[in-house]
């Protein structure tokens, strides 16, 4: 008899309840699939929540065109393997205007290609609920988030205008044009996510595992040279180092860490000894203090 | 050097698999901090995270920088800033919204809701409490137990929290005075007894300096108890009982093809296995569970499922069942009703008023409802109740709702999943209130007799009016009939006061009757004991007698223990608002 109900089982049951509420309460929900470890867990939970049916919503990836190539390969393979409806959105205006992380700076690039791109995609799809894999333990303003987080007509987050959220009874009502961001993994920690991946043997993007990769050192971070679009600054040179990534975003903006961890177990072991937070490698978080709260107000996930 | 993450440390030579299996089995405990503004709630959480190594180096560097800019500690490390994450909070040095934090030790995983103390944000505290099994009530040693301390403890108990730790903080400022600590401890423990929180524990701490938080303090040789973290690791976690009555609100119907129709939901209480007979409410149709369906890669169909698992059930028969229905075991049914009575926390600026229309949500069911009436308002300071016809922001009261459709509910005390509701404003879609269903039939309810309808064959008195009318009686006795209840614990002097009052009325020529609770027990109530229910019933009988006597024109004085505000409120309704007066003779 399966009497052992672990804290991971409890988190899973809670997340599935949230996913089902979302599917039942909204007209056009969508799952924001960003390919990383959190998305991997989120997608697995969505498959489980509606089995034997497929999730009753599509997956959406907002592609900034600067993602690691391995991410894109993994994304397409995953959608195919699971037989789910994956949609990819690229901000074509941004692309035409030549926005990129170097010429425009990380801030403008993220704002145009990611935040604006996301808003475009949500508007075009007329999605009234966007499910994301953000966790409260990632960052201090996220720690204040609701599970069903209200956004106005302009996709803006107003921390003062959030609804009290009691028990697992969610207020899913919105007016035309308003929307809700849903975070089923709110109560998961980084360790919980890895543990779940390990326990369920879920495939992850190989970039999480250490391997010899070409990198340059820039502003104290190790940037992977994923293609020939990365302009080398004077004095920079490409070296091969054994590295892996704790979080995945646009490759020129994701700092790698030197590591020997080639297996999932080894990653977890390294994480247990880590002295810095997982988002530390995210260069965009550090543009200005209170940075995440501001980006969220503008509609960032 | 301990690892800087909070998570349990790996043992020397332990394999990752073994470690993960160990960590996975950690019990999960959800707790909140509460108490008055500035008592040190956020500092305590910051301290817990810091001393268990949960603050990463990059966060620590940011914290040191922030402490210089926004800190309230004169440039020293302000640990509250590790928790107060919103700009407005850091600027004002207060907590506005609940912060959710996570950490784990070798024994437990914790989810923390750090709640605001400011009265204006009481609803956020109630929100936090709805998710938790334990509350840490912070008390500033200089100020002692305040109204806000009591309000928060009361809300915690209302929301079903059974475990409370009183952290008497800022002991460094009062010179680690044991006397001061004991006085606060006594007052808090007494208050907890009145609101039904068993065995509260008090700890003398300094959140700022870390005394008795993770490590035992050398300043408190007189304190033999545990530091806060040890208490958190030791308190028993309430697990849902598999023997409870089975309840599962249906969230979603899965219909991938014509051969499969599954009902998805999270089990709110009890357990279920294939072959069990179940009933679908509100329709009342019966069927049997065929499968607890699971994918082959998850191990295939389950032989058993229990709360709080999320599952998919299929039935033997083609019964009608859809979102919002509740699947229950045969045996004790929940109430299927349009009229719902609940304790409500009002969360909106505009007051709740009679006749107001709202959307109600309970389980997966949503329906429109109307406020029939506010029965009473709770005064959280005195725990008394008072008549009211509105509830304002952050007020708590008992209300009666009339739903457009029938809803399936249990008493909140019996099952949170089917007894917790929210009310949503129909215009703004804001969450306007949170309610805990109270049923006359639920265990622990003292309402059974109060609400039992009289036999229908008995005609009511007003059907055949007396030949003597009320005005004539008033003229004869020169008095308006009324009932005065003097209540309080044994030894509070209520009987003596009642006799004196009776003497005074008599001397003034009034027609007066004095009824003593003890005297009632010798005859009219000799079948009753001293349980909460029986005390309530004794008061009801006294109130019934008082009503009859009032109808005859007499003034009635009642001397009763009457400890339960709800019972007193019902007595008031029974005797009649304008004839009723209650005086607290209690020492407290
Ligand atoms: N001397 C002393 N000061 C303390 C202690 N704990 C907290 N403080 C100070 O008390 C002030 C308020 O602390 P907070 O942790 O922000 O209080 P809070 O209870 O979270 O306040 P709200 O969330 O706004 O209700 C800060 O200046 C703290 O540094 C303590 O043990 N000793
Ligand atoms: Mg605080």
Short mmCIF file of C-alpha atoms in Angstrom, two decimals, chain B residues 151-553:
data_model
loop_
_atom_site.label_atom_id
_atom_site.label_comp_id
_atom_site.label_asym_id
_atom_site.label_seq_id
_atom_site.Cartn_x
_atom_site.Cartn_y
_atom_site.Cartn_z
CA UNK B 151 -6.70 39.69 16.94
CA UNK B 152 -4.13 37.64 15.06
CA UNK B 153 -4.29 34.73 17.50
CA UNK B 154 -8.07 34.78 17.21
CA UNK B 155 -7.98 34.79 13.40
CA UNK B 156 -5.46 31.95 13.46
CA UNK B 157 -7.76 29.87 15.65
CA UNK B 158 -10.78 30.76 13.51
CA UNK B 159 -8.91 29.46 10.47
CA UNK B 160 -8.25 26.20 12.25
CA UNK B 161 -4.65 26.58 13.45
CA UNK B 162 -4.07 24.42 16.52
CA UNK B 163 -0.39 25.08 17.21
CA UNK B 164 0.84 28.45 18.40
CA UNK B 165 4.30 29.51 19.56
CA UNK B 166 4.58 32.86 21.35
CA UNK B 167 7.99 34.33 20.62
CA UNK B 168 8.54 37.03 23.24
CA UNK B 169 10.97 39.23 21.34
CA UNK B 170 13.38 42.08 22.06
CA UNK B 171 14.28 40.47 25.36
CA UNK B 172 17.65 42.20 24.95
CA UNK B 173 15.93 45.55 25.56
CA UNK B 174 14.23 44.47 28.79
CA UNK B 175 17.46 43.08 30.23
CA UNK B 176 16.40 39.46 29.77
CA UNK B 177 13.93 39.83 32.64
CA UNK B 178 12.40 36.48 33.50
CA UNK B 179 9.63 38.22 35.41
CA UNK B 180 8.62 40.20 32.34
CA UNK B 181 8.67 37.04 30.22
CA UNK B 182 6.57 35.03 32.66
CA UNK B 183 3.95 37.78 32.91
CA UNK B 184 3.55 37.89 29.13
CA UNK B 185 3.56 34.12 28.91
CA UNK B 186 0.76 33.89 31.49
CA UNK B 187 -1.40 36.47 29.76
CA UNK B 188 -0.95 34.86 26.35
CA UNK B 189 -1.60 31.32 27.57
CA UNK B 190 -4.80 32.51 29.28
CA UNK B 191 -5.97 34.15 26.08
CA UNK B 192 -5.25 31.02 24.06
CA UNK B 193 -7.35 28.96 26.45
CA UNK B 194 -10.28 31.25 25.73
CA UNK B 195 -10.01 30.84 21.96
CA UNK B 196 -9.51 27.11 22.04
CA UNK B 197 -5.81 26.88 21.21
CA UNK B 198 -4.41 24.00 23.25
CA UNK B 199 -0.90 24.02 24.70
CA UNK B 200 0.66 27.25 23.40
CA UNK B 201 4.41 27.51 24.03
CA UNK B 202 6.32 30.71 24.86
CA UNK B 203 10.01 31.35 24.07
CA UNK B 204 12.11 34.35 25.16
CA UNK B 205 14.10 35.52 22.13
CA UNK B 206 16.04 38.29 20.48
CA UNK B 207 15.39 38.02 16.77
CA UNK B 208 17.93 40.78 16.18
CA UNK B 209 20.79 38.94 17.88
CA UNK B 210 19.63 35.38 17.32
CA UNK B 211 19.08 34.34 20.94
CA UNK B 212 16.93 31.20 21.27
CA UNK B 213 16.13 31.28 17.56
CA UNK B 214 18.36 28.52 16.18
CA UNK B 215 20.77 28.32 19.10
CA UNK B 216 20.04 28.31 22.82
CA UNK B 217 20.85 31.65 24.45
CA UNK B 218 23.21 32.11 27.33
CA UNK B 219 21.11 35.04 28.54
CA UNK B 220 18.25 32.78 29.60
CA UNK B 221 19.55 30.20 32.05
CA UNK B 222 16.06 30.29 33.59
CA UNK B 223 14.45 29.09 30.37
CA UNK B 224 14.45 25.30 30.10
CA UNK B 225 12.47 25.01 26.87
CA UNK B 226 13.72 24.76 23.28
CA UNK B 227 14.78 27.46 20.83
CA UNK B 228 12.28 28.36 18.11
CA UNK B 229 13.75 26.11 15.41
CA UNK B 230 13.67 23.04 17.65
CA UNK B 231 10.03 23.70 18.44
CA UNK B 232 9.27 23.95 14.75
CA UNK B 233 10.96 20.63 14.14
CA UNK B 234 9.19 18.89 16.99
CA UNK B 235 5.58 20.04 16.80
CA UNK B 236 3.37 17.24 15.43
CA UNK B 237 2.24 17.92 11.87
CA UNK B 238 -1.49 17.42 11.40
CA UNK B 239 -2.00 14.99 8.55
CA UNK B 240 -5.37 14.45 6.92
CA UNK B 241 -6.92 11.28 8.33
CA UNK B 242 -7.58 8.47 5.83
CA UNK B 243 -10.60 7.51 7.94
CA UNK B 244 -12.40 10.81 7.46
CA UNK B 245 -15.51 10.85 5.27
CA UNK B 246 -14.44 10.81 1.63
CA UNK B 247 -14.91 14.11 -0.23
CA UNK B 248 -13.69 15.06 -3.69
CA UNK B 249 -14.85 18.20 -5.50
CA UNK B 250 -14.84 17.53 -9.26
CA UNK B 251 -12.59 20.01 -11.04
CA UNK B 252 -12.50 18.70 -14.56
CA UNK B 253 -14.08 15.96 -16.66
CA UNK B 254 -11.60 14.13 -18.88
CA UNK B 255 -12.97 12.76 -22.12
CA UNK B 256 -10.10 11.92 -24.44
CA UNK B 257 -12.22 9.44 -26.43
CA UNK B 258 -15.58 7.73 -26.30
CA UNK B 259 -14.28 4.93 -24.09
CA UNK B 260 -12.99 7.00 -21.25
CA UNK B 261 -14.77 9.41 -18.94
CA UNK B 262 -12.70 10.37 -15.91
CA UNK B 263 -13.40 12.80 -13.10
CA UNK B 264 -10.38 14.80 -12.00
CA UNK B 265 -10.02 16.45 -8.63
CA UNK B 266 -8.00 16.73 -5.45
CA UNK B 267 -9.24 14.58 -2.59
CA UNK B 268 -10.33 16.96 0.15
CA UNK B 269 -10.82 14.33 2.86
CA UNK B 270 -10.69 10.60 3.46
CA UNK B 271 -9.68 7.87 1.05
CA UNK B 272 -11.15 5.84 -1.80
CA UNK B 273 -10.48 2.56 -3.58
CA UNK B 274 -11.90 0.80 -6.61
CA UNK B 275 -15.21 -0.85 -5.78
CA UNK B 276 -16.23 1.76 -3.19
CA UNK B 277 -19.81 2.96 -3.38
CA UNK B 278 -19.99 6.72 -3.74
CA UNK B 279 -22.66 9.37 -4.11
CA UNK B 280 -22.51 12.36 -6.42
CA UNK B 281 -23.89 15.56 -4.95
CA UNK B 282 -26.00 17.60 -5.34
CA UNK B 283 -27.84 15.10 -7.60
CA UNK B 284 -27.56 12.28 -5.06
CA UNK B 285 -26.93 9.59 -7.72
CA UNK B 286 -25.05 6.53 -6.50
CA UNK B 287 -22.41 4.49 -8.27
CA UNK B 288 -19.19 2.58 -7.66
CA UNK B 289 -15.63 3.64 -8.33
CA UNK B 290 -14.17 1.54 -11.12
CA UNK B 291 -10.62 2.87 -11.46
CA UNK B 292 -8.22 5.33 -9.91
CA UNK B 293 -6.69 5.96 -13.31
CA UNK B 294 -2.97 6.55 -13.68
CA UNK B 295 -0.57 6.44 -16.60
CA UNK B 296 1.47 3.25 -17.02
CA UNK B 297 4.68 5.24 -16.55
CA UNK B 298 3.42 6.35 -13.13
CA UNK B 299 2.85 2.77 -12.09
CA UNK B 300 -0.58 2.25 -13.61
CA UNK B 301 -3.93 2.42 -11.80
CA UNK B 302 -3.74 2.97 -8.05
CA UNK B 303 -5.28 0.53 -5.54
CA UNK B 304 -6.00 3.37 -3.10
CA UNK B 305 -6.03 7.16 -3.04
CA UNK B 306 -6.30 9.56 -0.15
CA UNK B 307 -6.24 13.26 0.74
CA UNK B 308 -4.60 15.45 -0.46
CA UNK B 309 -3.79 13.54 -3.65
CA UNK B 310 -4.89 14.81 -7.05
CA UNK B 311 -6.50 11.91 -8.89
CA UNK B 312 -8.74 10.78 -11.74
CA UNK B 313 -11.69 8.49 -10.91
CA UNK B 314 -13.89 6.52 -13.28
CA UNK B 315 -17.28 5.04 -12.39
CA UNK B 316 -19.09 1.77 -13.01
CA UNK B 317 -22.18 3.55 -14.34
CA UNK B 318 -22.80 6.31 -16.83
CA UNK B 319 -23.88 8.79 -14.15
CA UNK B 320 -24.15 12.48 -14.65
CA UNK B 321 -21.26 14.29 -12.98
CA UNK B 322 -19.60 17.58 -13.82
CA UNK B 323 -17.37 20.34 -12.53
CA UNK B 324 -18.59 21.71 -9.21
CA UNK B 325 -20.18 18.42 -8.12
CA UNK B 326 -18.76 16.66 -5.08
CA UNK B 327 -18.11 12.91 -4.90
CA UNK B 328 -18.70 11.60 -1.36
CA UNK B 329 -18.76 8.29 0.46
CA UNK B 330 -22.01 6.68 1.48
CA UNK B 331 -22.60 7.48 5.12
CA UNK B 332 -22.42 10.99 6.42
CA UNK B 333 -23.47 13.37 3.70
CA UNK B 334 -22.40 16.99 3.59
CA UNK B 335 -25.15 19.59 3.57
CA UNK B 336 -26.74 20.23 0.17
CA UNK B 337 -28.27 23.63 0.56
CA UNK B 338 -28.91 27.06 -0.84
CA UNK B 339 -28.60 28.72 2.55
CA UNK B 340 -25.07 28.89 3.95
CA UNK B 341 -24.06 30.28 7.32
CA UNK B 342 -20.41 31.16 7.79
CA UNK B 343 -17.86 33.12 9.80
CA UNK B 344 -16.70 35.74 7.36
CA UNK B 345 -13.56 37.89 7.20
CA UNK B 346 -14.45 40.93 5.12
CA UNK B 347 -11.60 42.06 2.86
CA UNK B 348 -12.94 44.95 0.88
CA UNK B 349 -13.10 48.70 1.53
CA UNK B 350 -16.81 48.94 0.81
CA UNK B 351 -18.69 47.33 3.69
CA UNK B 352 -20.73 44.18 3.30
CA UNK B 353 -24.44 44.95 3.53
CA UNK B 354 -27.63 42.95 3.69
CA UNK B 355 -29.06 42.22 0.26
CA UNK B 356 -25.68 42.54 -1.44
CA UNK B 357 -25.08 40.22 -4.38
CA UNK B 358 -21.79 38.39 -4.69
CA UNK B 359 -20.24 35.40 -6.42
CA UNK B 360 -19.52 32.52 -4.09
CA UNK B 361 -16.86 29.92 -4.64
CA UNK B 362 -16.53 26.72 -2.63
CA UNK B 363 -14.50 23.75 -3.86
CA UNK B 364 -14.87 23.87 -7.64
CA UNK B 365 -18.39 25.31 -7.46
CA UNK B 366 -19.22 28.87 -8.34
CA UNK B 367 -22.64 30.44 -7.89
CA UNK B 368 -24.24 33.82 -7.30
CA UNK B 369 -25.43 34.55 -3.77
CA UNK B 370 -27.16 37.22 -1.73
CA UNK B 371 -26.37 38.32 1.82
CA UNK B 372 -29.52 37.52 3.81
CA UNK B 373 -28.28 39.02 7.01
CA UNK B 374 -25.37 39.64 9.32
CA UNK B 375 -26.09 37.75 12.53
CA UNK B 376 -23.35 39.37 14.57
CA UNK B 377 -19.96 41.00 14.60
CA UNK B 378 -17.08 39.67 16.71
CA UNK B 379 -15.21 42.09 18.95
CA UNK B 380 -11.77 40.48 18.81
CA UNK B 381 -10.58 42.37 21.86
CA UNK B 382 -13.19 41.03 24.25
CA UNK B 383 -14.22 38.03 22.12
CA UNK B 384 -17.75 39.25 22.64
CA UNK B 385 -20.27 39.55 19.86
CA UNK B 386 -22.53 42.43 19.01
CA UNK B 387 -25.42 42.89 16.68
CA UNK B 388 -24.46 44.45 13.36
CA UNK B 389 -25.91 44.93 9.94
CA UNK B 390 -22.69 45.51 8.04
CA UNK B 391 -19.13 44.24 8.11
CA UNK B 392 -16.34 46.67 7.33
CA UNK B 393 -12.83 46.01 6.02
CA UNK B 394 -11.01 43.44 8.20
CA UNK B 395 -14.03 42.84 10.41
CA UNK B 396 -15.17 39.34 11.27
CA UNK B 397 -18.75 38.27 11.73
CA UNK B 398 -21.32 35.59 11.22
CA UNK B 399 -23.40 35.94 8.05
CA UNK B 400 -26.12 34.04 6.29
CA UNK B 401 -25.96 33.72 2.51
CA UNK B 402 -28.63 32.61 0.09
CA UNK B 403 -27.15 30.93 -3.00
CA UNK B 404 -28.77 30.91 -6.41
CA UNK B 405 -27.94 27.21 -6.80
CA UNK B 406 -27.55 24.45 -4.27
CA UNK B 407 -24.03 24.02 -2.93
CA UNK B 408 -22.44 21.02 -1.23
CA UNK B 409 -20.73 22.01 2.02
CA UNK B 410 -19.30 20.58 5.21
CA UNK B 411 -18.56 22.50 8.38
CA UNK B 412 -15.12 24.10 8.09
CA UNK B 413 -13.96 22.33 11.25
CA UNK B 414 -14.72 18.97 9.64
CA UNK B 415 -13.29 19.55 6.18
CA UNK B 416 -11.52 22.65 4.89
CA UNK B 417 -11.79 21.54 1.27
CA UNK B 418 -15.58 21.63 1.33
CA UNK B 419 -16.06 24.14 4.14
CA UNK B 420 -13.95 27.09 2.98
CA UNK B 421 -15.45 29.67 0.64
CA UNK B 422 -14.55 32.96 -0.94
CA UNK B 423 -16.85 35.78 -2.01
CA UNK B 424 -16.06 37.77 -5.13
CA UNK B 425 -17.33 41.24 -5.97
CA UNK B 426 -19.40 41.02 -9.13
CA UNK B 427 -18.38 44.40 -10.48
CA UNK B 428 -14.66 44.59 -9.73
CA UNK B 429 -13.95 40.85 -9.48
CA UNK B 430 -11.99 41.55 -6.31
CA UNK B 431 -11.91 38.89 -3.62
CA UNK B 432 -14.20 40.50 -1.08
CA UNK B 433 -14.44 37.98 1.71
CA UNK B 434 -13.31 34.61 3.02
CA UNK B 435 -15.75 32.40 4.86
CA UNK B 436 -15.69 29.33 7.04
CA UNK B 437 -18.91 27.35 6.81
CA UNK B 438 -20.71 26.62 10.05
CA UNK B 439 -23.29 23.86 10.05
CA UNK B 440 -25.76 23.12 12.81
CA UNK B 441 -24.99 19.44 12.36
CA UNK B 442 -21.19 19.54 12.50
CA UNK B 443 -19.36 18.02 15.44
CA UNK B 444 -18.66 20.58 18.11
CA UNK B 445 -21.55 22.75 16.97
CA UNK B 446 -23.69 23.92 19.83
CA UNK B 447 -26.50 24.98 17.60
CA UNK B 448 -28.40 21.74 17.25
CA UNK B 449 -31.07 22.62 19.82
CA UNK B 450 -31.15 26.29 19.03
CA UNK B 451 -32.13 25.54 15.48
CA UNK B 452 -34.37 22.54 15.86
CA UNK B 453 -37.77 23.56 14.63
CA UNK B 454 -40.63 23.14 17.07
CA UNK B 455 -43.09 20.40 16.20
CA UNK B 456 -45.17 21.58 13.30
CA UNK B 457 -48.36 20.39 14.97
CA UNK B 458 -47.89 22.83 17.84
CA UNK B 459 -49.50 26.09 17.06
CA UNK B 460 -47.57 29.21 17.83
CA UNK B 461 -48.77 31.40 20.67
CA UNK B 462 -49.57 34.34 18.46
CA UNK B 463 -51.98 32.22 16.47
CA UNK B 464 -54.41 32.35 19.41
CA UNK B 465 -53.72 35.65 21.14
CA UNK B 466 -54.16 35.96 24.88
CA UNK B 467 -57.11 38.02 26.13
CA UNK B 468 -54.57 40.16 27.96
CA UNK B 469 -52.38 42.19 25.66
CA UNK B 470 -48.85 43.49 26.12
CA UNK B 471 -49.85 47.14 26.71
CA UNK B 472 -52.25 46.14 29.48
CA UNK B 473 -49.49 44.15 31.16
CA UNK B 474 -47.12 47.10 30.95
CA UNK B 475 -49.71 49.38 32.52
CA UNK B 476 -50.40 46.90 35.32
CA UNK B 477 -46.74 46.31 36.24
CA UNK B 478 -45.50 49.78 35.33
CA UNK B 479 -42.54 48.28 33.50
CA UNK B 480 -41.26 47.15 30.15
CA UNK B 481 -40.40 43.46 30.22
CA UNK B 482 -36.74 42.66 29.62
CA UNK B 483 -34.04 40.07 30.26
CA UNK B 484 -30.67 40.89 31.80
CA UNK B 485 -27.96 38.24 31.54
CA UNK B 486 -25.06 38.45 34.01
CA UNK B 487 -22.40 36.05 32.80
CA UNK B 488 -18.91 35.03 33.83
CA UNK B 489 -16.90 32.14 35.22
CA UNK B 490 -17.54 30.63 38.66
CA UNK B 491 -16.39 33.02 41.36
CA UNK B 492 -16.95 36.12 39.24
CA UNK B 493 -19.74 37.27 41.57
CA UNK B 494 -22.57 37.06 39.07
CA UNK B 495 -25.04 35.35 41.41
CA UNK B 496 -24.45 37.84 44.18
CA UNK B 497 -24.84 40.74 41.79
CA UNK B 498 -28.01 39.16 40.43
CA UNK B 499 -29.51 38.90 43.92
CA UNK B 500 -28.70 42.54 44.64
CA UNK B 501 -30.25 43.56 41.39
CA UNK B 502 -33.35 41.52 42.11
CA UNK B 503 -33.65 43.22 45.54
CA UNK B 504 -33.40 46.66 43.97
CA UNK B 505 -36.03 45.91 41.34
CA UNK B 506 -38.31 44.41 43.95
CA UNK B 507 -37.93 47.41 46.26
CA UNK B 508 -38.89 49.66 43.38
CA UNK B 509 -42.07 47.67 42.97
CA UNK B 510 -41.11 45.74 39.88
CA UNK B 511 -42.37 42.27 39.00
CA UNK B 512 -39.04 40.48 38.74
CA UNK B 513 -37.81 36.90 38.45
CA UNK B 514 -34.25 35.78 39.03
CA UNK B 515 -33.03 32.57 37.38
CA UNK B 516 -29.73 31.10 38.48
CA UNK B 517 -27.79 28.68 36.26
CA UNK B 518 -27.04 26.44 39.24
CA UNK B 519 -30.68 26.36 40.27
CA UNK B 520 -31.63 25.45 36.70
CA UNK B 521 -29.33 22.44 36.93
CA UNK B 522 -31.18 21.10 39.96
CA UNK B 523 -34.37 20.70 38.00
CA UNK B 524 -35.05 21.97 34.54
CA UNK B 525 -31.54 21.05 33.34
CA UNK B 526 -30.63 18.11 35.54
CA UNK B 527 -29.91 15.98 32.48
CA UNK B 528 -27.07 18.32 31.48
CA UNK B 529 -23.35 18.13 32.25
CA UNK B 530 -20.64 20.71 31.80
CA UNK B 531 -19.49 20.17 28.22
CA UNK B 532 -19.61 23.16 25.87
CA UNK B 533 -22.75 21.78 24.29
CA UNK B 534 -24.47 21.26 27.62
CA UNK B 535 -23.59 24.73 28.87
CA UNK B 536 -25.00 26.12 25.68
CA UNK B 537 -28.16 24.08 26.09
CA UNK B 538 -28.56 25.26 29.69
CA UNK B 539 -28.44 28.85 28.48
CA UNK B 540 -30.96 28.07 25.77
CA UNK B 541 -33.43 26.69 28.30
CA UNK B 542 -32.95 29.71 30.54
CA UNK B 543 -33.53 31.98 27.56
CA UNK B 544 -36.69 30.10 26.62
CA UNK B 545 -38.03 30.54 30.17
CA UNK B 546 -37.04 34.20 30.09
CA UNK B 547 -38.92 34.68 26.86
CA UNK B 548 -42.08 33.13 28.29
CA UNK B 549 -41.80 35.31 31.39
CA UNK B 550 -41.10 38.43 29.33
CA UNK B 551 -44.23 37.67 27.35
CA UNK B 552 -46.11 37.70 30.67
CA UNK B 553 -44.65 41.10 31.42
#
